[in-house]
Amino acid sequence: MSTFTSALPIGEVLRSTINTHAGAVASAAGLRERPFGFSRASVHATASVSEPAALRRHPHIVRLRDVEADLDLLIDRAIAAIADGEPVEDEILGHYVHIASLVRAVSFREGKLLEQAVERLAKANPNVTVLTQSLKLPLVKAALEAVSGNDWSCLDGIKLDCEAPAKGSYTPDLIVVNRARHTAYILDLKRSLASYGDTSRLEELKMKMMASAMVLPDWLYKNHKRLMVDTVEVAIVDGASRPSDHATGIWALSEIDDLLDIDGVAACMAELRARFGRRVQQLLEAEARKALGVVEAVVSNAAPASAMPGKPLIALNGPARGYEEEQAIAARDEDDSDYDLGCFDEDQDDEPEPVRIRIGFARRPRRH
């Protein structure tokens, strides 16, 4: 793989050319060179003879029975981490604060569980390397300018120096490198994209991912033992497997077989989420029963012994009163016509004297 450097107004650019052997392999596999862009479903090589050709789409396969124990262990660890969380007292949530804490922990732990499961299942393809640690990719200023000022389809083939001046960084969930295809995927796994809705957060995420893709070849070469790729693609994987849109980088989790070049990954991930969901629901149900039991105990202890059935007491704003007493008080309030109209005196219509208004940060009031 030969590399040459050319100077552009937006910064130093590295362009790579594929050697003859790699090009021949790509042509034989029916692949088109895509140095940069959103991930696409690729044309796959001939499957091995262990499965009928009609049922195989990829040269490698993973079966649930072979990885079931490992996936269950990942689920156990995630559930233990969720249950071990210590919630902070909240006056509004009260006895239900533990449930709210569990829900927040589930959102975080499910994302981590998906990442760990993909890393484990990717081992079925010996040509795939999954990077999970120290993935802080620099957001090179030239890359951000290129992405924000151009149509992304025009950026094919542009590769930037990862050590060029940067403006922040982006940390993907996973970087998947297929050494046989010389392709790297920048993956961001989301438990669900429903929370993104029509907000601009999704577009901002895509911008960061595309800018990172422009420096990834140089970053891999310099930081991961001269690992070389000639194609970088980005994909936001929706764990809820809603309809995908590959043209904008959105992939359903049910399509992840194509990203790892392995049959059976999507089925294993679906079973993983189903088992994790059952465990989470059991945990929430147990915590809800506990919270309801505490509330019922508090209510029963606070109820007066003289409470009569059919005569509920109202004690929202003061001493307990019967329903008839509350109605009588409300009727007296409606008939009361002795309103204080002093606030409408004509003397108060005069224009107030100008006063000096202080503007600044809040301060503790002085004591007299």
Short mmCIF file of C-alpha atoms in Angstrom, two decimals:
data_model
loop_
_atom_site.label_atom_id
_atom_site.label_comp_id
_atom_site.label_asym_id
_atom_site.label_seq_id
_atom_site.Cartn_x
_atom_site.Cartn_y
_atom_site.Cartn_z
CA MET A 1 0.00 0.00 0.00
CA SER A 2 1.63 3.23 -1.13
CA THR A 3 0.82 6.55 0.48
CA PHE A 4 1.52 10.06 -0.76
CA THR A 5 0.72 13.43 0.72
CA SER A 6 -0.76 16.50 -0.92
CA ALA A 7 -1.50 19.90 0.56
CA LEU A 8 -5.01 21.37 0.51
CA PRO A 9 -6.27 24.70 1.93
CA ILE A 10 -8.13 22.90 4.71
CA GLY A 11 -5.09 21.02 5.98
CA GLU A 12 -2.77 18.16 5.20
CA VAL A 13 -4.49 15.29 3.45
CA LEU A 14 -3.34 11.71 3.15
CA ARG A 15 -4.53 9.73 0.13
CA SER A 16 -4.02 6.00 -0.19
CA THR A 17 -4.01 3.71 -3.19
CA ILE A 18 -4.79 0.04 -3.02
CA ASN A 19 -2.11 -2.35 -4.16
CA THR A 20 -2.75 -4.62 -7.09
CA HIS A 21 -3.29 -7.74 -5.02
CA ALA A 22 -5.90 -6.12 -2.74
CA GLY A 23 -7.69 -4.71 -5.77
CA ALA A 24 -7.82 -8.13 -7.38
CA VAL A 25 -9.30 -9.65 -4.22
CA ALA A 26 -11.92 -6.91 -4.02
CA SER A 27 -12.84 -7.37 -7.65
CA ALA A 28 -13.14 -11.14 -7.21
CA ALA A 29 -15.49 -10.65 -4.26
CA GLY A 30 -17.65 -8.21 -6.23
CA LEU A 31 -16.78 -5.26 -3.98
CA ARG A 32 -16.53 -1.62 -4.98
CA GLU A 33 -13.92 0.53 -3.34
CA ARG A 34 -15.49 2.88 -0.81
CA PRO A 35 -12.73 4.59 1.13
CA PHE A 36 -15.15 6.70 3.14
CA GLY A 37 -18.87 6.87 3.87
CA PHE A 38 -21.85 5.22 5.50
CA SER A 39 -21.87 1.45 5.90
CA ARG A 40 -23.51 -0.59 3.18
CA ALA A 41 -24.60 -4.21 2.95
CA SER A 42 -21.77 -5.85 1.05
CA VAL A 43 -21.66 -8.70 -1.44
CA HIS A 44 -20.33 -11.75 0.35
CA ALA A 45 -17.94 -14.47 -0.63
CA THR A 46 -18.93 -18.07 -1.18
CA ALA A 47 -20.07 -19.79 2.02
CA SER A 48 -18.42 -22.83 3.50
CA VAL A 49 -19.94 -26.26 2.96
CA SER A 50 -21.05 -26.72 6.56
CA GLU A 51 -24.43 -25.13 5.79
CA PRO A 52 -26.62 -25.21 2.66
CA ALA A 53 -25.60 -22.39 0.34
CA ALA A 54 -29.18 -21.09 0.21
CA LEU A 55 -29.15 -20.54 3.98
CA ARG A 56 -25.72 -18.92 4.23
CA ARG A 57 -24.93 -15.29 3.43
CA HIS A 58 -21.52 -15.01 5.09
CA PRO A 59 -18.40 -17.17 5.22
CA HIS A 60 -18.61 -17.51 9.02
CA ILE A 61 -21.39 -18.46 11.41
CA VAL A 62 -22.11 -18.34 15.15
CA ARG A 63 -24.77 -20.41 16.90
CA LEU A 64 -26.48 -19.57 20.18
CA ARG A 65 -25.64 -22.93 21.76
CA ASP A 66 -21.94 -22.20 21.31
CA VAL A 67 -22.01 -18.79 23.02
CA GLU A 68 -25.02 -19.14 25.33
CA ALA A 69 -22.96 -19.51 28.50
CA ASP A 70 -20.88 -16.42 27.70
CA LEU A 71 -23.94 -14.31 26.90
CA ASP A 72 -25.69 -15.42 30.11
CA LEU A 73 -22.60 -14.42 32.06
CA LEU A 74 -22.67 -10.96 30.48
CA ILE A 75 -26.35 -10.64 31.42
CA ASP A 76 -25.64 -11.72 35.02
CA ARG A 77 -22.93 -9.09 35.34
CA ALA A 78 -25.18 -6.38 33.91
CA ILE A 79 -28.06 -7.26 36.25
CA ALA A 80 -25.71 -7.34 39.24
CA ALA A 81 -24.37 -3.88 38.35
CA ILE A 82 -27.91 -2.53 38.02
CA ALA A 83 -29.01 -3.98 41.35
CA ASP A 84 -25.90 -2.77 43.21
CA GLY A 85 -26.60 0.88 42.48
CA GLU A 86 -27.26 3.03 45.56
CA PRO A 87 -29.94 5.66 44.79
CA VAL A 88 -29.82 9.16 46.22
CA GLU A 89 -32.81 10.17 48.33
CA ASP A 90 -35.37 12.22 46.45
CA GLU A 91 -38.24 14.07 48.13
CA ILE A 92 -40.43 13.87 45.04
CA LEU A 93 -39.91 10.18 44.23
CA GLY A 94 -39.95 9.12 47.86
CA HIS A 95 -40.15 5.34 48.25
CA TYR A 96 -40.06 4.96 44.48
CA VAL A 97 -36.57 6.40 44.10
CA HIS A 98 -35.12 2.88 43.89
CA ILE A 99 -37.29 2.12 40.85
CA ALA A 100 -36.20 5.32 39.12
CA SER A 101 -32.59 4.49 39.88
CA LEU A 102 -32.98 1.03 38.36
CA VAL A 103 -34.53 2.42 35.18
CA ARG A 104 -31.66 4.88 34.72
CA ALA A 105 -29.13 2.11 35.32
CA VAL A 106 -30.85 -0.16 32.77
CA SER A 107 -30.46 2.46 30.04
CA PHE A 108 -26.73 2.65 30.65
CA ARG A 109 -26.06 -1.05 31.22
CA GLU A 110 -27.98 -2.22 28.18
CA GLY A 111 -25.71 -0.17 25.92
CA LYS A 112 -22.63 -1.69 27.54
CA LEU A 113 -24.15 -5.17 27.29
CA LEU A 114 -24.68 -4.75 23.55
CA GLU A 115 -21.06 -3.67 23.09
CA GLN A 116 -19.71 -6.62 25.06
CA ALA A 117 -21.94 -9.09 23.23
CA VAL A 118 -20.86 -7.82 19.80
CA GLU A 119 -17.23 -8.12 20.85
CA ARG A 120 -17.79 -11.71 21.96
CA LEU A 121 -19.75 -12.77 18.88
CA ALA A 122 -17.23 -11.18 16.51
CA LYS A 123 -14.71 -13.83 17.53
CA ALA A 124 -16.52 -16.20 15.18
CA ASN A 125 -14.78 -14.39 12.33
CA PRO A 126 -10.98 -14.70 12.68
CA ASN A 127 -10.52 -11.85 10.20
CA VAL A 128 -12.36 -9.37 12.41
CA THR A 129 -10.73 -7.33 15.18
CA VAL A 130 -12.97 -5.37 17.55
CA LEU A 131 -11.37 -2.41 19.31
CA THR A 132 -13.05 -1.32 22.55
CA GLN A 133 -10.42 0.44 24.65
CA SER A 134 -8.87 3.91 24.30
CA LEU A 135 -10.93 4.86 21.27
CA LYS A 136 -10.59 8.63 21.62
CA LEU A 137 -10.53 9.84 18.03
CA PRO A 138 -9.47 13.46 17.46
CA LEU A 139 -11.95 15.76 15.74
CA VAL A 140 -9.47 17.40 13.40
CA LYS A 141 -10.53 20.93 12.49
CA ALA A 142 -9.97 20.30 8.78
CA ALA A 143 -12.25 17.24 8.97
CA LEU A 144 -15.02 19.14 10.73
CA GLU A 145 -14.82 21.90 8.13
CA ALA A 146 -14.87 19.38 5.30
CA VAL A 147 -17.88 17.53 6.69
CA SER A 148 -19.88 20.64 7.56
CA GLY A 149 -19.16 22.43 4.28
CA ASN A 150 -19.53 19.62 1.75
CA ASP A 151 -21.88 16.86 0.76
CA TRP A 152 -20.61 13.69 2.42
CA SER A 153 -20.62 11.80 -0.86
CA CYS A 154 -17.93 14.20 -2.12
CA LEU A 155 -15.49 13.23 0.64
CA ASP A 156 -14.64 9.75 -0.64
CA GLY A 157 -10.91 9.10 -0.59
CA ILE A 158 -9.94 11.99 1.69
CA LYS A 159 -7.85 10.90 4.68
CA LEU A 160 -6.43 13.34 7.19
CA ASP A 161 -3.50 13.28 9.58
CA CYS A 162 -4.75 12.31 13.05
CA GLU A 163 -2.11 14.56 14.63
CA ALA A 164 -3.33 17.69 12.85
CA PRO A 165 -4.88 20.48 14.99
CA ALA A 166 -8.07 19.16 16.55
CA LYS A 167 -11.13 20.58 18.23
CA GLY A 168 -12.17 18.02 20.80
CA SER A 169 -12.58 14.28 20.30
CA TYR A 170 -15.15 11.58 19.71
CA THR A 171 -15.21 8.15 21.36
CA PRO A 172 -17.14 5.50 19.40
CA ASP A 173 -18.58 2.46 21.13
CA LEU A 174 -16.70 0.04 18.88
CA ILE A 175 -14.29 0.04 15.98
CA VAL A 176 -14.59 -3.13 13.92
CA VAL A 177 -11.72 -3.88 11.55
CA ASN A 178 -12.13 -6.54 8.88
CA ARG A 179 -8.55 -7.29 7.91
CA ALA A 180 -9.53 -9.47 4.94
CA ARG A 181 -11.53 -6.64 3.41
CA HIS A 182 -9.21 -3.85 4.62
CA THR A 183 -12.34 -2.17 6.00
CA ALA A 184 -12.98 -0.44 9.29
CA TYR A 185 -16.42 0.31 10.76
CA ILE A 186 -17.02 3.03 13.34
CA LEU A 187 -20.03 1.79 15.32
CA ASP A 188 -22.21 3.66 17.77
CA LEU A 189 -24.66 1.24 19.44
CA LYS A 190 -27.88 2.72 20.82
CA ARG A 191 -30.37 0.77 22.88
CA SER A 192 -33.03 2.74 21.02
CA LEU A 193 -33.11 5.76 18.73
CA ALA A 194 -36.62 6.67 19.87
CA SER A 195 -35.27 9.21 22.36
CA TYR A 196 -33.53 11.14 19.59
CA GLY A 197 -36.77 11.97 17.79
CA ASP A 198 -36.53 15.12 15.70
CA THR A 199 -33.72 16.65 17.72
CA SER A 200 -30.42 17.74 16.22
CA ARG A 201 -28.42 15.37 18.44
CA LEU A 202 -28.50 12.62 15.85
CA GLU A 203 -27.12 14.90 13.14
CA GLU A 204 -24.40 16.11 15.50
CA LEU A 205 -23.45 12.50 16.21
CA LYS A 206 -23.24 11.72 12.49
CA MET A 207 -21.05 14.78 11.98
CA LYS A 208 -18.59 13.62 14.62
CA MET A 209 -18.54 10.08 13.27
CA MET A 210 -17.86 11.21 9.71
CA ALA A 211 -15.14 13.61 10.81
CA SER A 212 -13.55 10.80 12.82
CA ALA A 213 -13.72 8.49 9.81
CA MET A 214 -11.44 10.84 7.88
CA VAL A 215 -8.62 10.41 10.41
CA LEU A 216 -9.22 6.77 11.35
CA PRO A 217 -6.84 5.18 8.76
CA ASP A 218 -3.94 7.30 9.97
CA TRP A 219 -4.96 6.76 13.62
CA LEU A 220 -5.07 2.97 13.22
CA TYR A 221 -1.70 2.91 11.47
CA LYS A 222 -0.03 4.97 14.18
CA ASN A 223 -1.76 3.57 17.27
CA HIS A 224 -2.52 -0.07 16.45
CA LYS A 225 0.63 -1.74 15.18
CA ARG A 226 0.57 -0.38 11.64
CA LEU A 227 -2.96 -1.69 11.03
CA MET A 228 -3.95 -0.50 7.55
CA VAL A 229 -7.41 -0.05 6.01
CA ASP A 230 -8.47 1.51 2.75
CA THR A 231 -12.20 1.81 3.53
CA VAL A 232 -13.88 3.43 6.54
CA GLU A 233 -17.62 3.31 7.06
CA VAL A 234 -19.80 4.54 9.92
CA ALA A 235 -23.01 3.05 11.29
CA ILE A 236 -25.38 3.96 14.12
CA VAL A 237 -26.89 0.66 15.25
CA ASP A 238 -30.40 0.84 16.70
CA GLY A 239 -30.84 -1.86 19.35
CA ALA A 240 -34.62 -1.66 19.02
CA SER A 241 -34.28 -2.64 15.33
CA ARG A 242 -36.62 0.00 14.00
CA PRO A 243 -36.63 0.54 10.21
CA SER A 244 -33.10 1.27 9.06
CA ASP A 245 -31.84 3.87 6.62
CA HIS A 246 -28.41 2.93 5.34
CA ALA A 247 -28.19 6.07 3.21
CA THR A 248 -28.07 8.11 6.42
CA GLY A 249 -26.00 5.62 8.44
CA ILE A 250 -28.83 4.05 10.47
CA TRP A 251 -28.67 0.26 10.85
CA ALA A 252 -31.03 -2.03 12.73
CA LEU A 253 -29.47 -4.46 15.17
CA SER A 254 -31.13 -7.24 13.16
CA GLU A 255 -28.77 -6.39 10.28
CA ILE A 256 -25.51 -6.61 12.20
CA ASP A 257 -24.56 -9.87 10.45
CA ASP A 258 -23.53 -7.77 7.44
CA LEU A 259 -21.22 -5.56 9.51
CA LEU A 260 -19.37 -8.47 11.10
CA ASP A 261 -19.50 -10.78 8.08
CA ILE A 262 -20.95 -13.52 10.31
CA ASP A 263 -24.25 -15.38 10.09
CA GLY A 264 -26.23 -15.76 13.31
CA VAL A 265 -25.07 -12.65 15.19
CA ALA A 266 -28.42 -10.89 14.88
CA ALA A 267 -30.28 -13.95 16.19
CA CYS A 268 -27.94 -14.19 19.17
CA MET A 269 -28.33 -10.48 19.92
CA ALA A 270 -32.13 -10.78 19.75
CA GLU A 271 -32.06 -13.63 22.27
CA LEU A 272 -29.66 -11.66 24.46
CA ARG A 273 -32.02 -8.68 24.59
CA ALA A 274 -35.02 -10.92 25.30
CA ARG A 275 -33.30 -12.62 28.24
CA PHE A 276 -31.96 -9.33 29.56
CA GLY A 277 -35.46 -7.83 29.29
CA ARG A 278 -37.00 -10.63 31.35
CA ARG A 279 -34.38 -10.24 34.07
CA VAL A 280 -34.84 -6.48 34.17
CA GLN A 281 -38.61 -6.77 34.43
CA GLN A 282 -38.28 -9.25 37.30
CA LEU A 283 -35.96 -6.83 39.08
CA LEU A 284 -38.34 -3.90 38.58
CA GLU A 285 -41.34 -5.92 39.69
CA ALA A 286 -39.60 -6.96 42.91
CA GLU A 287 -38.58 -3.37 43.63
CA ALA A 288 -42.09 -2.12 42.88
CA ARG A 289 -43.63 -4.64 45.28
CA LYS A 290 -41.16 -3.57 47.93
CA ALA A 291 -41.99 0.10 47.42
CA LEU A 292 -45.73 -0.54 47.51
CA GLY A 293 -45.33 -2.58 50.68
CA VAL A 294 -43.54 0.31 52.37
CA VAL A 295 -46.22 2.79 51.30
CA GLU A 296 -49.04 0.53 52.53
CA ALA A 297 -47.31 0.10 55.87
CA VAL A 298 -46.89 3.86 56.29
CA VAL A 299 -50.54 4.51 55.43
CA SER A 300 -51.85 1.83 57.80
CA ASN A 301 -49.69 3.13 60.68
CA ALA A 302 -50.82 6.71 60.11
CA ALA A 303 -54.55 5.92 59.94
CA PRO A 304 -56.44 6.91 63.16
CA ALA A 305 -58.12 4.14 65.10
CA SER A 306 -61.42 6.06 65.17
CA ALA A 307 -61.71 6.19 61.38
CA MET A 308 -65.18 5.07 60.39
CA PRO A 309 -65.84 3.13 57.19
CA GLY A 310 -67.68 5.21 54.63
CA LYS A 311 -66.52 8.47 56.29
CA PRO A 312 -63.15 9.30 54.69
CA LEU A 313 -61.14 11.97 56.43
CA ILE A 314 -59.58 14.85 54.55
CA ALA A 315 -56.29 15.98 56.04
CA LEU A 316 -54.51 17.65 53.18
CA ASN A 317 -53.97 21.10 54.70
CA GLY A 318 -54.58 20.79 58.40
CA PRO A 319 -56.37 18.78 61.11
CA ALA A 320 -58.50 15.89 59.93
CA ARG A 321 -62.09 16.91 59.22
CA GLY A 322 -65.09 14.97 58.02
CA TYR A 323 -66.53 15.38 54.55
CA GLU A 324 -69.58 17.33 55.87
CA GLU A 325 -67.32 19.76 57.78
CA GLU A 326 -65.26 20.45 54.68
CA GLN A 327 -68.43 21.14 52.66
CA ALA A 328 -69.72 23.54 55.31
CA ILE A 329 -66.44 25.46 55.38
CA ALA A 330 -66.43 25.68 51.58
CA ALA A 331 -70.01 27.06 51.60
CA ARG A 332 -69.05 29.77 54.13
CA ASP A 333 -66.10 30.77 51.99
CA GLU A 334 -68.36 31.23 48.96
CA ASP A 335 -70.80 33.46 50.89
CA ASP A 336 -68.09 35.61 52.42
CA SER A 337 -68.31 39.09 50.83
CA ASP A 338 -65.98 40.98 53.20
CA TYR A 339 -63.13 41.33 50.73
CA ASP A 340 -60.34 43.77 51.44
CA LEU A 341 -60.39 46.32 48.63
CA GLY A 342 -57.68 48.49 50.10
CA CYS A 343 -55.27 47.39 47.43
CA PHE A 344 -57.33 49.35 44.88
CA ASP A 345 -57.11 52.75 46.60
CA GLU A 346 -56.68 55.65 44.20
CA ASP A 347 -53.64 56.86 46.12
CA GLN A 348 -51.75 53.85 44.86
CA ASP A 349 -52.25 54.80 41.21
CA ASP A 350 -49.44 57.35 41.42
CA GLU A 351 -46.37 56.52 39.38
CA PRO A 352 -43.75 54.85 41.64
CA GLU A 353 -40.48 56.63 42.23
CA PRO A 354 -37.55 55.31 40.17
CA VAL A 355 -35.29 52.95 42.04
CA ARG A 356 -31.84 51.57 41.34
CA ILE A 357 -31.97 47.92 40.22
CA ARG A 358 -28.99 45.69 40.92
CA ILE A 359 -28.25 42.89 38.50
CA GLY A 360 -25.80 40.13 39.31
CA PHE A 361 -25.34 36.63 40.69
CA ALA A 362 -27.59 35.56 43.54
CA ARG A 363 -26.18 36.32 46.97
CA ARG A 364 -27.19 35.32 50.45
CA PRO A 365 -29.31 38.16 51.98
CA ARG A 366 -27.69 40.15 54.78
CA ARG A 367 -28.86 39.58 58.32
CA HIS A 368 -30.30 42.58 60.22
#
